[in-house]
Amino acid sequence: MNVYEGKSVFHGIAIGRISIYKKGEQQVKRVKIDDAETEIARYEEAKIQAVKQLQGLYQKALREVGEANAAIFEVHQMMLEDDDYNDSIKNMVRTQEVNAEYAVASTSDNFAQMFAAMDDDYMKERAADVKDISERVLTVLHGGGGGAAAIKEPSIIVADDLAPSETVQLDKELVLSFVTVYGSLNSHTAILARTMAIPALVGTPLPLDDTIDGKLGIVDGVNGKIYVDPDESTLARLKKMQREDIQRKELLQTLKGKENITLDGKNVMLYANIGNIKDLAAVLQNDAGGIGLFRSEFIYLEKEDYPTEEEQFQIYKQAAETMAGRRVIIRTLDIGADKQCDYFGMEQEENPALGCRAIRICLTRPELFKTQLRALFRASAYGKIAIMYPMITSVKEVKRIQEIVSLVKAELTNQGIEFGEPEQGIMIETPAAVMVSEELAEEVDFFSIGTNDLTQYTLAIDRQNTKLDEFYDSHHPAVLRMISMVVQNAHKAGIWAGICGELGADQTLTQEFLAMGVDELSVSPGSILPIRKIVLETNVEEYKAGK
Ligand code: PEP
Ligand code: MG
């Protein structure tokens, strides 16, 4: 057995015969020609055919993987019509008196090298595209067919690299998985694989020879590995993983698109927690109704210096646009305690969890707070952003936030900068906030209960201290009663209340939360569908009666 490691593009397990993908690559010879104009006409004819093929591929991709992913084939059509590309080919035919194949191949090499040498990553990626379109024209000039047609039975396809056009032409019924030696995670090929839900690896250094061709292979897209000629125990282990993966995906499929509604008609919002915009794909994949907690401090923690207003604006805007009208709750900076940024220059504290953290930093350093608020208000013109303030203990703090928000809005108005009107809510994660939640509810649009901190502060147990695990009882009646109280006070004031701490994903409590009237649960993306299943199977009134 041999094992090779690569970068996983899409999770999943595939087991089957390995087939090395043989490209329809063209051997191009330099041939002297007599009649340049006839040769150019040959090229023009081949180009028309290539454009027709691309139109067909665009339609196929549109049906199978959607407009955004199909767009690459429109780009390829435009590239084929590009004046510089065409002038180079025709000029070569005329001045060097060479065949169209040679002129296309040489132009392809020249342009690809030019793109590859550019600083811009996006332009670098276009080198593969120019080779791809040229290969297509060469195939037409040679009257040949593509490489995908050679695949006859379901196989794990292994190649040095795959162009987007090659990937989309692969018959999904016959491709169990694909593995490439080269290729980046951001290439269109990788994007297509994800959208097509094919387990795939890129950047996998494996030999493209008889040591793998025709052998049994297992692609482990979860751990980024391909096993060639697996031994029995590996095969048994991966088969088990594959069964579990299939079950998980089946569950995922049947529950996607369903409303989170109980048997007796109670609705709950199931949102996702994220720390980075890279998590947005998982949010969409798991059918989250929105984002219930975007921990914005991770933007600060990943940097060496304060992120600028513009940097933050771009991130929040991207989240809002990607979620397309669904609520995106962004929590303002929650630095402090275990989340320290050197450049904040914070003083050492005896009790950091009870120290200068979260909203306390923002209220004592209003300029820092204003930068983030400006970015958030600006981005909310692009989608349904909601702002959430952490570690609140009093109405006074909320009033101070409101004053700063008014200043920010006045500044943006005076500067003629566009902004939206985001909803504004607070985290309920201190016992003090629970006890004054009736008053707080009059000031804000929603509550989100941070059970991680609420448990720590209620039980007086440092959440970081693993030695105290046996005392950290997240089901403690004090915590559960606090949640219930917060929900009741929210409803009295006509606002909604959710849970964004880890307890929200505790499936043994889902029914209890529904019984309390919790309006929203914000959990890691992978927990959404299992919780939806419980919601769909619950009758809240019966559950309450049976308690
Ligand atoms: C919480 O305290 O429950 C919470 C969601 O915030 P964090 O875990 O980031 O402190
Ligand atoms: Mg917290």
XYZ file of C-alpha atoms and ligand atoms in Angstrom:
558
model
C 0.000 0.000 0.000
C 1.206 3.532 -0.808
C -0.240 6.700 0.683
C 0.068 10.171 -0.852
C -1.027 13.408 0.776
C -2.674 16.323 -1.020
C -4.863 19.329 -0.362
C -8.507 18.486 0.019
C -10.883 20.432 -2.211
C -14.026 18.612 -1.201
C -14.705 16.249 1.676
C -15.938 12.729 1.120
C -14.579 9.226 0.573
C -14.254 7.541 -2.831
C -13.207 3.939 -3.420
C -12.529 2.528 -6.900
C -10.098 1.849 -9.700
C -7.559 4.540 -10.438
C -7.445 5.732 -14.014
C -4.736 8.106 -15.224
C -6.370 10.830 -17.264
C -4.840 11.019 -20.713
C -5.135 14.468 -22.132
C -6.030 15.003 -25.743
C -2.805 16.986 -25.988
C -1.577 17.870 -29.418
C 1.864 17.273 -30.821
C 2.457 20.462 -32.771
C 4.923 20.554 -35.648
C 6.217 23.689 -37.341
C 5.217 23.443 -41.012
C 6.092 26.009 -43.695
C 2.985 27.121 -45.647
C 2.538 28.872 -49.000
C -0.824 30.541 -48.587
C -1.066 32.557 -45.354
C -4.654 33.729 -45.967
C -5.974 30.163 -46.446
C -4.190 29.172 -43.219
C -5.743 32.122 -41.384
C -9.175 31.100 -42.726
C -8.520 27.574 -41.303
C -7.741 29.171 -37.957
C -10.898 31.346 -38.087
C -13.038 28.288 -38.844
C -11.470 26.336 -35.948
C -12.068 29.290 -33.638
C -15.782 29.382 -34.578
C -16.028 25.670 -33.712
C -14.209 26.236 -30.422
C -16.588 29.067 -29.493
C -19.567 26.807 -30.292
C -18.141 24.124 -27.998
C -17.690 26.694 -25.249
C -21.289 27.868 -25.658
C -22.403 24.240 -25.218
C -20.177 23.837 -22.161
C -21.552 27.068 -20.718
C -25.118 25.733 -21.022
C -24.103 22.365 -19.487
C -22.326 24.082 -16.589
C -25.247 26.474 -16.114
C -27.594 23.497 -15.630
C -25.252 21.496 -13.438
C -23.283 23.954 -11.352
C -24.997 27.327 -11.680
C -24.341 30.667 -13.304
C -21.387 31.808 -11.209
C -19.400 28.671 -11.958
C -20.443 28.568 -15.609
C -19.093 32.081 -16.137
C -15.600 30.735 -16.819
C -16.784 29.441 -20.202
C -17.993 32.900 -21.128
C -14.589 34.240 -20.121
C -12.977 31.637 -22.391
C -15.143 32.766 -25.299
C -14.060 36.357 -24.694
C -10.427 35.307 -24.491
C -10.747 33.566 -27.855
C -12.034 36.823 -29.339
C -9.265 38.886 -27.757
C -7.555 41.130 -30.336
C -4.035 40.709 -28.951
C -4.350 36.922 -28.957
C -5.774 36.824 -32.492
C -3.327 39.410 -33.885
C -0.410 37.411 -32.514
C -1.579 34.212 -34.228
C -2.346 35.850 -37.574
C 0.836 37.880 -37.558
C 2.899 34.737 -36.927
C 1.194 32.905 -39.805
C 1.825 35.831 -42.186
C 5.343 36.880 -41.243
C 6.830 33.473 -40.412
C 4.745 31.611 -43.031
C 3.884 28.858 -40.527
C 0.866 26.590 -40.008
C -2.018 27.692 -37.784
C -1.293 24.937 -35.214
C 2.222 26.223 -34.662
C 1.060 29.859 -34.406
C -1.649 28.922 -31.870
C 0.720 26.810 -29.739
C 3.447 29.490 -29.748
C 0.997 32.274 -28.910
C -0.415 30.101 -26.132
C 3.059 29.611 -24.616
C 3.922 33.320 -24.907
C 0.677 34.538 -23.334
C 0.750 31.891 -20.602
C 4.289 32.915 -19.639
C 3.264 36.558 -19.628
C 0.303 35.882 -17.290
C 2.349 33.582 -15.049
C 4.949 36.331 -14.548
C 2.381 38.854 -13.276
C 2.244 39.798 -9.588
C -1.500 39.599 -9.384
C -2.697 36.103 -8.324
C -5.849 36.422 -10.385
C -3.853 37.160 -13.548
C -1.476 34.274 -12.795
C -4.446 31.920 -12.859
C -5.308 33.133 -16.372
C -2.176 31.342 -17.679
C -4.050 28.037 -17.352
C -7.061 29.534 -19.147
C -5.081 30.700 -22.171
C -3.553 27.207 -22.487
C -6.987 25.691 -22.182
C -8.537 27.767 -24.992
C -5.508 27.171 -27.241
C -5.678 23.415 -26.630
C -9.311 23.516 -27.682
C -8.513 25.289 -30.960
C -5.669 22.832 -31.612
C -8.011 19.885 -31.029
C -10.410 21.294 -33.627
C -7.566 21.960 -36.075
C -6.496 18.328 -35.655
C -10.093 17.109 -35.943
C -9.668 15.214 -32.618
C -11.820 14.576 -29.518
C -11.335 15.423 -25.858
C -9.828 13.350 -23.036
C -13.069 12.909 -21.073
C -14.481 10.557 -23.704
C -11.809 7.989 -22.846
C -13.314 7.314 -19.382
C -15.555 4.269 -19.697
C -16.206 3.055 -16.137
C -16.558 4.695 -12.709
C -13.003 5.590 -11.684
C -10.808 7.764 -9.542
C -9.301 10.083 -12.121
C -5.680 11.047 -11.552
C -4.037 13.743 -13.674
C -1.135 16.159 -13.528
C -3.662 18.989 -13.721
C -7.192 19.496 -15.029
C -8.423 22.562 -16.870
C -11.919 23.837 -15.973
C -13.211 22.720 -19.373
C -11.831 19.223 -18.783
C -13.421 19.099 -15.346
C -16.876 20.134 -16.487
C -16.751 17.591 -19.319
C -16.155 14.743 -16.898
C -19.235 12.580 -16.635
C -20.272 12.764 -12.976
C -21.590 9.191 -13.162
C -18.135 7.955 -14.131
C -15.960 10.123 -11.906
C -15.802 8.870 -8.337
C -13.160 11.411 -7.450
C -10.278 13.269 -8.994
C -6.764 13.824 -7.778
C -4.252 16.150 -9.410
C -0.517 16.510 -8.930
C -0.699 20.281 -9.435
C -3.476 22.842 -9.060
C -4.468 25.393 -6.440
C -7.367 25.370 -4.036
C -8.642 28.592 -5.622
C -8.586 27.475 -9.235
C -11.842 27.238 -11.115
C -11.296 23.502 -11.272
C -11.321 23.299 -7.491
C -14.386 25.557 -7.336
C -16.200 23.351 -9.828
C -15.301 20.203 -7.871
C -16.771 21.693 -4.728
C -19.929 22.730 -6.493
C -20.234 19.307 -8.142
C -19.666 17.702 -4.714
C -16.941 15.361 -6.001
C -14.322 14.290 -3.418
C -11.114 15.759 -4.800
C -7.492 16.469 -3.946
C -5.071 18.890 -5.598
C -1.336 19.319 -5.100
C -0.834 15.586 -4.548
C 2.679 14.445 -5.500
C 1.991 10.967 -6.859
C 3.618 9.234 -9.849
C 1.522 9.108 -13.032
C 2.649 5.627 -14.059
C 1.871 1.917 -13.828
C 2.469 1.882 -10.065
C -0.955 3.522 -9.693
C -2.820 3.102 -13.004
C -5.571 0.473 -12.782
C -4.919 -0.151 -9.073
C -7.565 0.028 -6.359
C -7.508 3.453 -4.724
C -9.211 5.222 -1.836
C -9.498 8.994 -1.769
C -9.957 10.298 1.752
C -11.170 13.843 1.151
C -11.571 14.424 4.871
C -7.887 13.962 5.673
C -6.454 14.830 2.223
C -5.013 11.389 1.360
C -5.084 8.853 -1.435
C -4.303 5.202 -0.647
C -3.079 3.064 -3.564
C -3.525 -0.702 -3.194
C -4.886 -0.344 0.372
C -4.412 -3.175 2.852
C -7.489 -4.875 4.291
C -7.698 -2.959 7.534
C -7.374 0.406 5.758
C -10.048 -0.634 3.272
C -12.396 -1.708 6.083
C -11.762 1.501 8.044
C -12.333 3.778 5.062
C -15.422 1.821 3.956
C -16.910 2.471 7.388
C -16.041 6.168 7.094
C -17.631 6.218 3.647
C -20.880 4.689 4.962
C -21.024 7.265 7.752
C -20.277 10.043 5.312
C -23.026 8.882 2.960
C -25.511 8.706 5.829
C -24.561 12.194 6.923
C -24.983 13.523 3.398
C -28.303 11.772 2.929
C -29.546 13.407 6.096
C -28.187 16.696 4.821
C -29.951 16.363 1.495
C -33.364 15.443 2.832
C -33.400 18.283 5.328
C -32.075 21.007 3.075
C -34.601 23.651 2.136
C -37.004 22.614 4.929
C -38.359 25.121 7.394
C -37.344 24.709 11.038
C -40.853 24.109 12.226
C -42.058 21.757 14.971
C -44.930 19.287 14.615
C -47.186 21.767 16.418
C -46.152 24.656 14.204
C -43.489 26.508 16.225
C -40.743 28.145 14.225
C -37.144 28.516 15.292
C -34.328 30.269 13.437
C -31.252 28.062 12.943
C -28.220 30.215 12.288
C -24.479 29.550 12.047
C -21.513 30.727 14.132
C -18.437 31.775 12.157
C -15.042 33.336 12.866
C -13.937 34.019 9.341
C -15.448 34.702 5.935
C -13.823 31.485 4.769
C -16.528 29.734 6.800
C -19.282 31.152 4.579
C -19.164 28.145 2.220
C -19.979 25.795 5.114
C -22.789 28.129 6.182
C -24.429 27.866 2.757
C -23.698 24.144 2.399
C -25.490 23.445 5.652
C -28.485 25.599 4.784
C -28.184 28.045 7.673
C -30.943 30.633 7.804
C -28.376 33.297 8.627
C -25.273 33.969 10.655
C -26.031 34.276 14.347
C -22.531 35.094 15.527
C -19.633 36.372 13.447
C -16.801 36.681 15.981
C -15.235 39.813 14.486
C -12.272 39.769 16.875
C -10.699 37.047 14.731
C -10.112 39.728 12.100
C -8.016 41.558 14.702
C -6.327 38.414 15.994
C -5.099 37.407 12.522
C -3.336 40.747 12.043
C -0.167 42.432 13.244
C -1.846 45.824 13.525
C -5.350 47.286 13.794
C -7.446 46.392 10.737
C -8.507 49.536 8.915
C -12.098 50.647 8.371
C -11.784 49.722 4.679
C -10.426 46.244 5.394
C -13.252 45.560 7.790
C -15.857 47.059 5.476
C -14.806 44.696 2.657
C -15.100 41.650 4.935
C -18.501 42.613 6.353
C -19.789 43.546 2.893
C -18.705 40.178 1.507
C -20.502 38.373 4.323
C -23.663 40.440 3.773
C -23.633 39.956 0.008
C -22.921 36.235 0.189
C -25.773 35.691 2.624
C -28.035 37.484 0.131
C -30.646 39.072 2.365
C -30.340 36.590 5.232
C -29.440 38.050 8.618
C -25.708 38.361 9.398
C -25.137 39.162 13.068
C -21.679 40.599 13.541
C -20.449 40.867 17.079
C -18.215 43.826 17.772
C -14.695 43.270 19.009
C -14.527 40.816 21.923
C -10.817 41.066 22.682
C -9.515 40.343 26.155
C -9.334 37.351 28.520
C -8.048 34.434 26.412
C -8.160 36.494 23.171
C -5.164 38.832 23.376
C -3.690 41.022 20.634
C -0.144 42.265 21.360
C -0.642 45.500 19.452
C -3.514 46.503 21.767
C -0.830 47.086 24.423
C -3.108 45.902 27.222
C -1.806 45.835 30.771
C -1.344 42.493 32.524
C -4.356 41.770 34.715
C -4.827 39.599 37.786
C -8.182 38.333 36.506
C -8.378 38.866 32.734
C -11.806 37.203 32.427
C -13.095 39.829 34.863
C -10.943 42.542 33.377
C -10.800 44.935 30.485
C -12.426 43.001 27.681
C -14.988 43.322 24.883
C -17.324 46.314 25.209
C -15.217 47.695 28.077
C -12.307 48.182 25.660
C -14.604 49.715 23.055
C -16.151 52.171 25.491
C -12.778 53.253 26.855
C -11.218 53.531 23.381
C -14.058 55.082 21.345
C -11.873 55.778 18.284
C -11.207 52.057 17.916
C -14.915 51.332 18.377
C -15.933 54.016 15.882
C -13.713 52.535 13.179
C -15.479 49.209 13.488
C -18.935 50.789 13.703
C -18.304 52.868 10.572
C -17.316 49.713 8.679
C -20.404 47.886 9.963
C -22.863 50.686 9.192
C -21.384 51.133 5.705
C -21.503 47.378 4.983
C -25.093 47.155 6.130
C -26.098 49.036 2.984
C -25.227 45.764 1.151
C -27.320 43.243 3.046
C -29.087 42.412 6.286
C -26.354 43.077 8.801
C -27.167 43.183 12.498
C -24.707 44.417 15.123
C -24.313 42.692 18.464
C -22.475 44.057 21.495
C -20.709 41.628 23.873
C -20.276 41.519 27.668
C -23.041 43.958 28.518
C -23.851 44.362 32.213
C -26.072 47.469 32.330
C -28.490 49.796 30.581
C -25.918 52.560 31.108
C -23.459 50.770 28.822
C -26.109 50.413 26.137
C -26.896 54.131 26.366
C -23.192 54.933 25.942
C -23.081 52.677 22.872
C -26.128 54.462 21.480
C -24.365 57.831 21.866
C -21.308 56.607 19.977
C -23.525 55.084 17.288
C -25.283 58.457 16.856
C -21.908 60.167 16.417
C -20.846 57.621 13.827
C -24.071 58.035 11.851
C -23.791 61.830 11.982
C -20.208 61.656 10.710
C -21.117 59.341 7.850
C -24.057 61.577 6.924
C -21.886 64.714 6.930
C -19.296 62.977 4.782
C -21.985 61.868 2.328
C -21.052 58.206 2.860
C -23.769 55.633 2.251
C -24.831 53.446 5.180
C -27.715 51.195 6.233
C -29.818 50.852 9.372
C -28.693 47.581 10.952
C -30.614 45.966 13.777
C -28.728 46.232 17.046
C -28.753 43.645 19.778
C -26.729 42.591 22.760
C -25.218 39.428 24.113
C -26.599 38.257 27.403
C -23.582 36.590 28.926
C -23.276 38.105 32.381
C -25.615 37.366 35.300
C -26.076 41.141 35.640
C -27.490 41.365 32.115
C -29.872 38.516 32.882
C -31.132 40.267 35.982
C -31.769 43.561 34.150
C -32.897 41.934 30.904
C -36.381 43.412 31.323
C -34.922 46.936 31.104
C -32.317 46.034 28.496
C -35.020 44.607 26.234
C -36.515 48.107 25.924
C -33.256 49.393 24.408
C -32.342 46.836 21.735
C -33.708 44.795 18.824
C -32.689 41.327 20.041
C -30.853 39.265 22.659
C -28.355 36.511 22.015
C -27.388 34.440 25.044
C -23.684 33.646 25.316
C -23.879 30.528 27.442
C -20.097 30.005 27.473
C -19.472 33.124 29.487
C -22.819 33.071 31.235
C -21.972 29.644 32.664
C -18.469 30.778 33.649
C -19.723 33.874 35.456
C -22.761 32.199 37.022
C -20.900 29.175 38.349
C -17.731 31.202 39.094
C -15.667 28.728 37.053
C -12.935 29.830 34.657
C -14.012 28.345 31.336
C -10.345 27.903 30.350
C -9.445 25.823 33.398
C -9.731 22.180 32.338
C -9.035 21.023 35.880
C -12.483 22.331 36.806
C -14.306 20.458 34.056
C -16.152 18.256 36.533
C -17.624 21.392 38.150
C -18.490 23.162 34.911
C -22.072 21.956 34.628
C -23.551 23.552 31.537
C -26.943 22.049 32.384
C -26.919 23.676 35.812
C -30.496 24.728 36.714
C -29.233 28.242 37.452
C -28.098 28.642 33.844
C -31.229 27.067 32.382
C -33.494 29.264 34.518
C -31.548 32.337 33.439
C -32.080 31.425 29.791
C -35.783 31.022 30.387
C -35.976 34.352 32.211
C -34.164 36.182 29.409
C -36.512 34.735 26.792
C -39.568 35.778 28.780
C -38.287 39.311 29.257
C -37.435 39.588 25.586
C -40.907 38.488 24.561
C -42.534 40.895 26.993
C -40.818 43.750 25.186
C -41.638 42.269 21.762
C -38.089 41.318 20.763
C -36.571 37.925 19.997
C -33.960 35.971 21.975
C -31.527 33.344 20.798
C -28.563 31.324 22.048
C -25.169 31.592 20.383
C -23.022 29.876 23.031
C -22.033 26.233 22.605
C -25.019 25.095 24.645
C -27.247 26.057 21.698
C -25.858 23.036 19.817
C -26.453 20.611 22.689
C -28.986 18.285 21.124
C -30.105 16.931 24.482
C -31.466 20.420 25.229
C -33.034 21.331 21.878
C -36.541 20.375 23.006
C -36.066 22.186 26.297
C -35.060 25.354 24.443
C -38.089 25.043 22.180
C -40.273 24.680 25.263
C -38.728 27.831 26.738
C -39.650 29.688 23.550
C -36.069 30.337 22.396
C -36.431 31.993 18.978
C -33.002 31.298 17.521
C -30.149 28.828 17.931
C -26.810 29.783 16.431
C -24.466 26.813 16.161
C -21.488 25.592 14.150
C -22.533 24.994 10.528
C -22.268 21.194 10.846
C -24.803 21.142 13.695
C -27.610 22.865 11.808
C -29.148 19.901 10.024
C -29.033 17.478 12.980
C -30.825 20.122 15.070
C -33.312 20.759 12.287
C -34.122 17.026 12.444
C -34.975 17.282 16.157
C -37.067 20.407 15.579
C -39.054 18.690 12.834
C -39.746 15.677 15.085
C -40.764 17.664 18.178
C -44.225 18.512 19.443
C -43.511 21.286 21.927
C -46.841 21.125 23.768
C -46.577 17.343 24.176
C -43.002 17.725 25.394
C -44.098 20.284 27.995
C -47.014 18.105 29.134
C -44.718 15.092 29.553
C -42.168 16.893 31.683
C -20.329 32.991 24.764
O -19.712 33.527 25.684
O -21.178 32.108 24.919
C -20.054 33.398 23.375
C -20.804 32.972 22.380
O -18.980 34.189 23.131
P -17.467 33.687 23.222
O -17.482 32.171 23.307
O -16.787 34.150 21.981
O -16.967 34.344 24.449
Mg -18.640 35.352 25.417
